Tab-separated table of C-alpha atoms in Angstrom:
chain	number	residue	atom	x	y	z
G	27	UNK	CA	6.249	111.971	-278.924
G	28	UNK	CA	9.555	113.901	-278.528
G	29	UNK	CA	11.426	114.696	-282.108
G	30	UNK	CA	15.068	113.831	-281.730
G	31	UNK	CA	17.617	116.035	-283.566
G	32	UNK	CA	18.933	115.653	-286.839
G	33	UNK	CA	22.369	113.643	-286.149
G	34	UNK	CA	21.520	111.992	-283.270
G	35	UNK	CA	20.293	108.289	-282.521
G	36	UNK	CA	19.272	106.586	-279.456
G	37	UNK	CA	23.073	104.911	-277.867
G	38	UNK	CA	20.544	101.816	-277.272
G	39	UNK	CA	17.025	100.197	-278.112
G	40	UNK	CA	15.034	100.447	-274.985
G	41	UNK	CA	12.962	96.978	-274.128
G	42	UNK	CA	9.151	97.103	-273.191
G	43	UNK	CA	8.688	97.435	-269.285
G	44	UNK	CA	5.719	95.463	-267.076
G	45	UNK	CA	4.735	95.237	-264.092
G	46	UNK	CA	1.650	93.285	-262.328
G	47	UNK	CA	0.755	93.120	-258.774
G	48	UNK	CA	-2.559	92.855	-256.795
G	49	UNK	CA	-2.304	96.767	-256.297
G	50	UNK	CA	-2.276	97.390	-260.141
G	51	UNK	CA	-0.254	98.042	-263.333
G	52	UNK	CA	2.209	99.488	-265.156
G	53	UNK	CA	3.414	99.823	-268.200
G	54	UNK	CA	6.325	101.565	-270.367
G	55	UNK	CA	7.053	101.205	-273.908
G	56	UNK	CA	9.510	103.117	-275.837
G	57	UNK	CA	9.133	102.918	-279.724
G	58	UNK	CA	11.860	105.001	-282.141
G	59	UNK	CA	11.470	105.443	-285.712
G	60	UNK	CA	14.849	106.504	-287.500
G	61	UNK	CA	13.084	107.683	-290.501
G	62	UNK	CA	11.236	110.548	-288.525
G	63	UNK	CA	13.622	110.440	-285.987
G	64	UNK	CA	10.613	110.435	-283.610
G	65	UNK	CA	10.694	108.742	-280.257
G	66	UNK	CA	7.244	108.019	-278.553
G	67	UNK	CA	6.589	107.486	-274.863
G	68	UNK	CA	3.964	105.373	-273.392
G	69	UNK	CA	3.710	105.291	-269.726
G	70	UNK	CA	0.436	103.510	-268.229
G	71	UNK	CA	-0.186	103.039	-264.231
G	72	UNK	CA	-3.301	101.681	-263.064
G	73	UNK	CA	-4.122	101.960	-259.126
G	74	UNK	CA	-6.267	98.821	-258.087
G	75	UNK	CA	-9.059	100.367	-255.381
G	76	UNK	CA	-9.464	98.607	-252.487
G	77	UNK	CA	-8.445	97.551	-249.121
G	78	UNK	CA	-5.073	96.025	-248.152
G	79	UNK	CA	-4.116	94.266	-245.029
G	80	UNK	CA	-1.010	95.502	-243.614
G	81	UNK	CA	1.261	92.522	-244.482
G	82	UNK	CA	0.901	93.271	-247.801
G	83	UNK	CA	2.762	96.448	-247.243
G	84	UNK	CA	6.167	95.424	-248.350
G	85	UNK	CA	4.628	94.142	-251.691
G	86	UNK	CA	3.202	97.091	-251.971
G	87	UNK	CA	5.964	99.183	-251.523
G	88	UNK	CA	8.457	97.002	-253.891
G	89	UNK	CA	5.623	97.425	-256.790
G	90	UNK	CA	5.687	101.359	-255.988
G	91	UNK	CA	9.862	101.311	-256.364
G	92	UNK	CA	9.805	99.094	-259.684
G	93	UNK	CA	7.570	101.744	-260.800
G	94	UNK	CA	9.903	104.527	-259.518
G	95	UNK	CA	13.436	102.476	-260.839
G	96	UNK	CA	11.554	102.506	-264.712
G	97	UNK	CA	10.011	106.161	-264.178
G	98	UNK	CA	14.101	107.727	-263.263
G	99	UNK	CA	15.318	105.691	-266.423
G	100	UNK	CA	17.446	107.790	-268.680
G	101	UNK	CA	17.051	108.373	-272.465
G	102	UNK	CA	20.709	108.581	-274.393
G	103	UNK	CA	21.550	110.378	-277.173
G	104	UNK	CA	24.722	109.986	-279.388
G	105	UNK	CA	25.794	111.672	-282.303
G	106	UNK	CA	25.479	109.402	-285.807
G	107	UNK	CA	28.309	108.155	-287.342
């Protein structure tokens, strides 16, 4: 949970992120409340165990950079009008 300061709102609402693959999971969910002014986080990854053939390498690889594109995702602030 991060407290946002007085004045300030999010510039945008941020949509639920998910992704599936035979190597896991992941999940992101932003929620804000404007009353509190409270913004929680929710980041989930779950690694499958297991064996992988090597072909599957570039599916593995393109879940690892959805994860990665989500994870650098920016949080913006702007002052209430």
């Amino acid at each position: 949970k991060i407290k946002i300061p007085e004045g300030f709102r999010l510039e945008f609402e941020m949509d639920k992120y998910e992704v599936s693959s035979d190597f896991g999971t992941y999940e992101l969910n932003y929620d804000f409340n404007p009353e509190t002014s409270e913004l929680t986080y929710v980041r989930k990854l779950t690694i499958k165990e297991g064996e992988f053939s090597p072909d599957t390498y570039n599916r593995y690889r393109s879940f690892i950079r959805k994860i990665a594109k989500q994870d650098k995702s920016k949080i913006v602030l702007i002052g209430a009008t």
